[in-house]
Short mmCIF file of C-alpha atoms in Angstrom, two decimals:
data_model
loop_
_atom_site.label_atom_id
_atom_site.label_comp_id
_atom_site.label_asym_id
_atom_site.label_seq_id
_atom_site.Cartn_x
_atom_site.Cartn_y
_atom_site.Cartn_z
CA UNK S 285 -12.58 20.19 36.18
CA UNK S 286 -12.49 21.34 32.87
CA UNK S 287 -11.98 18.47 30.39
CA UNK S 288 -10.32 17.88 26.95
CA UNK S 289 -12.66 18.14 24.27
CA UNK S 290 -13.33 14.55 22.92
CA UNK S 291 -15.38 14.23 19.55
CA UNK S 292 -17.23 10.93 19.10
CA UNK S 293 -18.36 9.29 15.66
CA UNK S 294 -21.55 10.75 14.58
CA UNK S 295 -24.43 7.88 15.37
CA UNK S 296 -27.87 8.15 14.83
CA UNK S 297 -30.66 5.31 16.04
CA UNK S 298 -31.52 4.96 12.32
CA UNK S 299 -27.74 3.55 11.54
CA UNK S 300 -27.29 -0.47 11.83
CA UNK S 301 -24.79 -1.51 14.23
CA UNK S 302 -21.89 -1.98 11.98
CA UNK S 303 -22.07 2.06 10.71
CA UNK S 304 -22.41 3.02 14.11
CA UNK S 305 -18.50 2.04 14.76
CA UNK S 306 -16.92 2.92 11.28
CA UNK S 307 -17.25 5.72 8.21
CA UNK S 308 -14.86 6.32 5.30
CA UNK S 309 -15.58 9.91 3.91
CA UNK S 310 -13.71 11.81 0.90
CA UNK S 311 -11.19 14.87 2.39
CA UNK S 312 -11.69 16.69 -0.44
CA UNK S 313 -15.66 16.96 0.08
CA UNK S 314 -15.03 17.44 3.76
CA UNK S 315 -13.73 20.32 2.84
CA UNK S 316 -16.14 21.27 0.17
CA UNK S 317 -13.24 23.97 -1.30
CA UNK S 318 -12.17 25.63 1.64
CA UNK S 319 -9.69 25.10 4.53
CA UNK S 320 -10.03 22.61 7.78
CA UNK S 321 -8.85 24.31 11.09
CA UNK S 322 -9.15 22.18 14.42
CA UNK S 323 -7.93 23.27 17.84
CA UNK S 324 -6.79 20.65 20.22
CA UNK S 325 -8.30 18.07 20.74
CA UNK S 326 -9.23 14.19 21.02
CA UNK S 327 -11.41 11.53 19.56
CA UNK S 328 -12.56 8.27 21.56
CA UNK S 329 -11.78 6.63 18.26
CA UNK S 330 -8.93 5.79 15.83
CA UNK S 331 -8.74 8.99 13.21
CA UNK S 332 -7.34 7.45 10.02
CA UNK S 333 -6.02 10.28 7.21
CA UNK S 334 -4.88 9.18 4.03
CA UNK S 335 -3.57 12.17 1.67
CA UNK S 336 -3.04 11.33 -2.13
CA UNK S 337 -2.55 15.30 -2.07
CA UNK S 338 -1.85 17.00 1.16
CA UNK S 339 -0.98 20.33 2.38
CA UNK S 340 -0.82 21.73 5.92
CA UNK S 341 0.12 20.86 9.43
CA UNK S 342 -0.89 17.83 11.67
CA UNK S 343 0.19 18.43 15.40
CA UNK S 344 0.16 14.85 17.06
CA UNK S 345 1.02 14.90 20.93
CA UNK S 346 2.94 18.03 20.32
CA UNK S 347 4.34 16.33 17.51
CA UNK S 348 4.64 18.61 14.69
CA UNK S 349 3.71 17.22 10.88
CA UNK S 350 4.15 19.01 7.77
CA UNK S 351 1.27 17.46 5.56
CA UNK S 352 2.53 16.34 1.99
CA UNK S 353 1.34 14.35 -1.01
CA UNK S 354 1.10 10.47 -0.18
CA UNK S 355 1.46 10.79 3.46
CA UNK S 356 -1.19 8.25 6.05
CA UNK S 357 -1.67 9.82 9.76
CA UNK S 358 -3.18 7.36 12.55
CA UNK S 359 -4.22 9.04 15.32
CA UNK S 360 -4.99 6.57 18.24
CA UNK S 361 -8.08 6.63 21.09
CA UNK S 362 -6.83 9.39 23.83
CA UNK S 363 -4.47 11.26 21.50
CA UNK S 364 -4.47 14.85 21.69
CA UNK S 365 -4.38 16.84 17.82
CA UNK S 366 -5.17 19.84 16.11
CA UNK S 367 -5.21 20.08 12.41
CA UNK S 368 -4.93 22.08 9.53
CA UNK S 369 -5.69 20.69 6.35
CA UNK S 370 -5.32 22.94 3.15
CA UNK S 371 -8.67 23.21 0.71
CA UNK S 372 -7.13 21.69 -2.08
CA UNK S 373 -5.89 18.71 -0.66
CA UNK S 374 -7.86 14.85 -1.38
CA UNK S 375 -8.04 11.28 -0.27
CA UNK S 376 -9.95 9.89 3.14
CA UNK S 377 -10.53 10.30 6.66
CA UNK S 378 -11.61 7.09 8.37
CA UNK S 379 -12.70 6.35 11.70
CA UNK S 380 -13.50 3.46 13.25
CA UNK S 381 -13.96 2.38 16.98
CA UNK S 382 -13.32 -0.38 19.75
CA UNK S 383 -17.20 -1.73 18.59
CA UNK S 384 -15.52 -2.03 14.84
CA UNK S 385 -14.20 -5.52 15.83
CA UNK S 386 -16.59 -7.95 17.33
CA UNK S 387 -14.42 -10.95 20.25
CA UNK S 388 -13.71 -13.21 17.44
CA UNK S 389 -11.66 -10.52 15.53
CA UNK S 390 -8.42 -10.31 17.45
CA UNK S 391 -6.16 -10.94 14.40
CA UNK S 392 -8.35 -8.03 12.87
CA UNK S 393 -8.02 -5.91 15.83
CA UNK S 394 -4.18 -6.66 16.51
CA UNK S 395 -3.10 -5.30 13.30
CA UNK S 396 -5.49 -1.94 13.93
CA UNK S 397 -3.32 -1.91 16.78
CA UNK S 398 -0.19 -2.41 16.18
CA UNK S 399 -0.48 0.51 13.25
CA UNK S 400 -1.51 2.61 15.39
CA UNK S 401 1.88 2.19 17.59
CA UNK S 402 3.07 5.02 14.49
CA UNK S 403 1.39 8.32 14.36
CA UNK S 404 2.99 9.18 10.74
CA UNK S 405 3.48 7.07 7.75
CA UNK S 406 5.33 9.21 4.92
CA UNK S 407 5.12 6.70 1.58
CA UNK S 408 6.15 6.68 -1.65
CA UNK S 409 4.00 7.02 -4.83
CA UNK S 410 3.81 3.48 -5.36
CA UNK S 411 3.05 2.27 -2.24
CA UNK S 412 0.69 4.75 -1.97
CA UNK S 413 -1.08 3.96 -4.96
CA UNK S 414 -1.66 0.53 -3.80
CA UNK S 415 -3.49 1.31 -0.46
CA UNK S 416 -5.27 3.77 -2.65
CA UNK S 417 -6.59 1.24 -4.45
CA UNK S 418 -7.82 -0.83 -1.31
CA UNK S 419 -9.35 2.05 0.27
CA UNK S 420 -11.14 2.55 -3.01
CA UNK S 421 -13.13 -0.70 -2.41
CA UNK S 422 -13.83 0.15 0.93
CA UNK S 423 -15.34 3.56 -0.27
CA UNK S 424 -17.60 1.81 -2.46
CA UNK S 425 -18.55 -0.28 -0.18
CA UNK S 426 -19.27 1.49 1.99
CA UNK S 427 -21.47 3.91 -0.02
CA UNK S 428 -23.27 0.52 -1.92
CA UNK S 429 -24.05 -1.55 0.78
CA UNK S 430 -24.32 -4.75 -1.00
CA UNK S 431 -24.92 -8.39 0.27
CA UNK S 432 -21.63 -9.22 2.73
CA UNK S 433 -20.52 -5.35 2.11
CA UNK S 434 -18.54 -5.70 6.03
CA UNK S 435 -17.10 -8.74 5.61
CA UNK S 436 -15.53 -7.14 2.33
CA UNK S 437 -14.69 -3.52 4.36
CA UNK S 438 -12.94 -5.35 7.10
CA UNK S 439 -11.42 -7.67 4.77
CA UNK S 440 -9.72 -4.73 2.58
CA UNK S 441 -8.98 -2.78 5.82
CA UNK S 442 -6.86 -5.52 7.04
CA UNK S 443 -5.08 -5.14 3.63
CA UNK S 444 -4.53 -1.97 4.63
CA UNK S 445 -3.34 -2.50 7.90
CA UNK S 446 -0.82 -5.09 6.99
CA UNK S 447 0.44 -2.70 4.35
CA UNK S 448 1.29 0.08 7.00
CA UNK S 449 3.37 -2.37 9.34
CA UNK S 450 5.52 -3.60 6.71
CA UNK S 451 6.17 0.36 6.67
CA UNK S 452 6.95 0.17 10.20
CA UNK S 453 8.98 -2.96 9.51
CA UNK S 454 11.26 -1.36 7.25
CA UNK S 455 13.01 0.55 10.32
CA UNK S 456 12.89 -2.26 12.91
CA UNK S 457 15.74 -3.64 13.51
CA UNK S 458 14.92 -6.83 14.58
CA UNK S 459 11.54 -8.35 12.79
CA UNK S 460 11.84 -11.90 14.45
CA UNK S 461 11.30 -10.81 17.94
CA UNK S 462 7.41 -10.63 17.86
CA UNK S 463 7.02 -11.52 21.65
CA UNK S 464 8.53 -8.19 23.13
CA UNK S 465 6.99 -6.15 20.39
CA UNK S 466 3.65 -7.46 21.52
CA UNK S 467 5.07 -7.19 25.27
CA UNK S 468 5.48 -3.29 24.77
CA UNK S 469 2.24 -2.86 23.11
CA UNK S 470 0.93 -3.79 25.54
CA UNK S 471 2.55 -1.62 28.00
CA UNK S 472 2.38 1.02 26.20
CA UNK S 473 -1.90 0.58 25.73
CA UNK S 474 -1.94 0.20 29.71
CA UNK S 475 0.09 3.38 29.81
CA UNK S 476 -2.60 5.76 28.35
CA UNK S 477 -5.83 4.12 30.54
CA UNK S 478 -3.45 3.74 34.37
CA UNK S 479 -1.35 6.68 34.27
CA UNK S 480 -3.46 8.49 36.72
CA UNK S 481 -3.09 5.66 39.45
CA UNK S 482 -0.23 3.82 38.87
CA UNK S 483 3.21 5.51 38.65
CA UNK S 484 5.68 2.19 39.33
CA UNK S 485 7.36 -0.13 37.24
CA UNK S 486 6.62 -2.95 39.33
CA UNK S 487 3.16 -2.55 38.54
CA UNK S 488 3.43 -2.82 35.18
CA UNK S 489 5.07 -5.67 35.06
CA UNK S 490 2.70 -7.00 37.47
CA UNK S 491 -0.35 -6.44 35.02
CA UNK S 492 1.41 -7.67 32.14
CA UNK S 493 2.86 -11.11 34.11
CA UNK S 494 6.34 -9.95 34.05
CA UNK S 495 9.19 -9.24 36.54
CA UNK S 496 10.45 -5.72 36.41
CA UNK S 497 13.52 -7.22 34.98
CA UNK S 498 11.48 -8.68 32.06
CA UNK S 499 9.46 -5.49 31.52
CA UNK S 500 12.86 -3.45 31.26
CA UNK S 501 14.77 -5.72 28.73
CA UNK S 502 11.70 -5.54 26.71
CA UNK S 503 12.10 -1.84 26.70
CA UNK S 504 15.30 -1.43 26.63
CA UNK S 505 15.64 -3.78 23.59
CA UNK S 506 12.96 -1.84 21.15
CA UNK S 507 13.04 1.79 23.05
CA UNK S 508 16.35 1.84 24.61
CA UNK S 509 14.46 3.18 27.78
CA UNK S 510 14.00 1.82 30.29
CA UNK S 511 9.94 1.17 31.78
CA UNK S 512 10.06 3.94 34.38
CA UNK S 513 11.62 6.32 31.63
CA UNK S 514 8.69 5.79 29.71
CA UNK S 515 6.43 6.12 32.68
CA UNK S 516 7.57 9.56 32.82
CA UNK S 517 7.11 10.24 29.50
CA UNK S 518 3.67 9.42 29.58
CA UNK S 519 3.07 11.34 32.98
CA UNK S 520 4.44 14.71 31.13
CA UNK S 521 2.65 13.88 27.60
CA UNK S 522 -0.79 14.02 29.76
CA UNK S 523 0.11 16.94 31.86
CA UNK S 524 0.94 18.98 28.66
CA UNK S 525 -2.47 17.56 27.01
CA UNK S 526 -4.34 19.27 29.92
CA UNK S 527 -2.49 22.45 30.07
CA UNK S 528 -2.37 23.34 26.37
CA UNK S 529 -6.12 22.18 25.88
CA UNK S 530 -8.02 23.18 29.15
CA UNK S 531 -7.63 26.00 31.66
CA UNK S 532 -7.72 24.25 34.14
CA UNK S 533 -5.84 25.61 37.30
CA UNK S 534 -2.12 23.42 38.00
CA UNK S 535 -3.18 22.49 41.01
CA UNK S 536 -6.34 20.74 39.72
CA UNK S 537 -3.92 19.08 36.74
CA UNK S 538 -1.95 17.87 39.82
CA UNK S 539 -4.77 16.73 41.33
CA UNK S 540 -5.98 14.63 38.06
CA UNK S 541 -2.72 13.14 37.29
CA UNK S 542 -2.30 12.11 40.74
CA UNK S 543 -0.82 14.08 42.64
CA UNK S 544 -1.75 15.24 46.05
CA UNK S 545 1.22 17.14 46.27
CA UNK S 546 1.05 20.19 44.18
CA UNK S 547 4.32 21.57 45.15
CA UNK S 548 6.09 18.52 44.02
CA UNK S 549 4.03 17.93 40.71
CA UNK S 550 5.33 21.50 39.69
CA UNK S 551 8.81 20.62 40.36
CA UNK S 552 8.51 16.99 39.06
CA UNK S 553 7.25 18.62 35.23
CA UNK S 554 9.98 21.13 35.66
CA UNK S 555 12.78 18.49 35.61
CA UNK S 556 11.46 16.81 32.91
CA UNK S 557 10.89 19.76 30.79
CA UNK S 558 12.79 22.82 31.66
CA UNK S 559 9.72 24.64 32.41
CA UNK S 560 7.17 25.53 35.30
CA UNK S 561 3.86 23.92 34.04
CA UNK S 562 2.56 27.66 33.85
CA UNK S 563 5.55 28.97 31.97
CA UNK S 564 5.00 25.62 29.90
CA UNK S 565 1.34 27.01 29.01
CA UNK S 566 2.41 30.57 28.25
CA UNK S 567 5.15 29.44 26.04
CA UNK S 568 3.43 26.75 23.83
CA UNK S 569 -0.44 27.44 23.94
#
């Protein structure tokens, strides 16, 4: 079966283990003065943009982004994207990987995680100007290479981080209840890797210690879904990944998300989206 393509971070043997997991490179001499045009895809990494100047479309999980000055895209392990950036357009593109953060990292890691919860982080001048100047350090860093240069990348990137969930802050309603937000993380990350094989809300909430009660307040209280509504959701988001980005033949979709049934994975994508999986691939590709 034909798979999604997945791009991994360039390595080579001669690299030391830390640059191996993480690179910070300047848009504007990605592009070297001309246009950036990728078809769908995915990384097995988080994909990090940060525009000072920004012009084009992002395309996030059928998402659609207009790309504009001061505007930071995170693009999580799994996603699918395709991406056009404009040739006069600057800042970074950063990606990093699970081997970024070593065991004893987990604060690190968490708030890597929890950013990545938002694809799309529009900001204003100000606020852009001070991650700017973060991610500065980091570039030179980076490039430099000086005594304790990680310890100072991962100390600025948590800077970073930190910055980007007070963004998400500012539209959550309730900030105090830092239990079920970790609680639907959670979910949500178990989501993307046991979609294929587990389709219940009871098992969910089995994985993450809960009752299906517990799981569904949680999501009802941040989400107003409930668990199985977001089950769904994820079982059509993957579907559409495969038929947009592979040719793959429904039946063998079916077959990878699951479903012995063919008949009944056709009509289960058709209630959920108004269309025939095929007519959904004609339509949108």
């Amino acid at each position: 079966m034909e798979k999604i393509p997945v791009r991994h971070i360039n390595t080579t043997s001669e690299k030391t283990d830390f640059l191996q997991h993480f690179s910070i490179r300047k848009i504007q001499d990605l592009l070297s003065g001309k246009d950036m045009i990728q078809d769908l895809h995915r990384h097995d990494f988080f994909h990090i943009l940060v525009l000072q100047k920004g012009q084009g479309f992002h395309a996030i999980d059928f998402t659609n982004y207009e790309i504009k000055d001061f505007t930071v895209f995170f693009v999580r392990p799994g996603q699918a994207h395709q991406l056009e950036i404009k040739a006069e357009s600057s800042g970074y593109m950063i990606r990093l990987n699970a081997g970024f953060y070593s065991s004893d990292d987990k604060t690190a890691y968490s708030f890597l995680r929890k950013t990545g919860m938002q694809n799309h982080y529009p900001l204003d001048e100000n606020k852009f100007k001070t991650i700017l100047s973060v991610l500065d350090s980091v570039f030179r860093e980076f490039n430099d290479q000086h005594e304790n240069y990680t310890e100072i990348i991962k100390a600025n990137l948590s800077i970073f981080f930190v910055e980007m969930i007070r963004e998400q802050n500012k539209n959550t309603i309730d900030k105090t209840n830092t239990y079920s937000q970790e609680r639907l993380e959670e979910f949500l990350a178990l989501l993307e890797t046991h979609i294929f094989t587990h389709k219940q809300t009871a098992e969910y909430a089995q994985m993450l210690h809960l009752t299906p009660y517990q799981l569904n307040a949680v999501t009802k209280t941040l989400l107003d879904k409930t668990a199985s509504e977001l089950i769904v959701e994820a079982i059509i988001l993957e579907s559409k990944r495969y038929l947009l980005a592979t040719t793959n033949q429904v039946n063998q979709i079916a077959d990878y998300m699951g479903y012995d049934d063919v008949s009944y994975f056709i009509r289960f994508f058709k209630k959920h989206t108004g269309f025939s999986p095929e007519t959904f691939r004609q339509n949108f590709r």
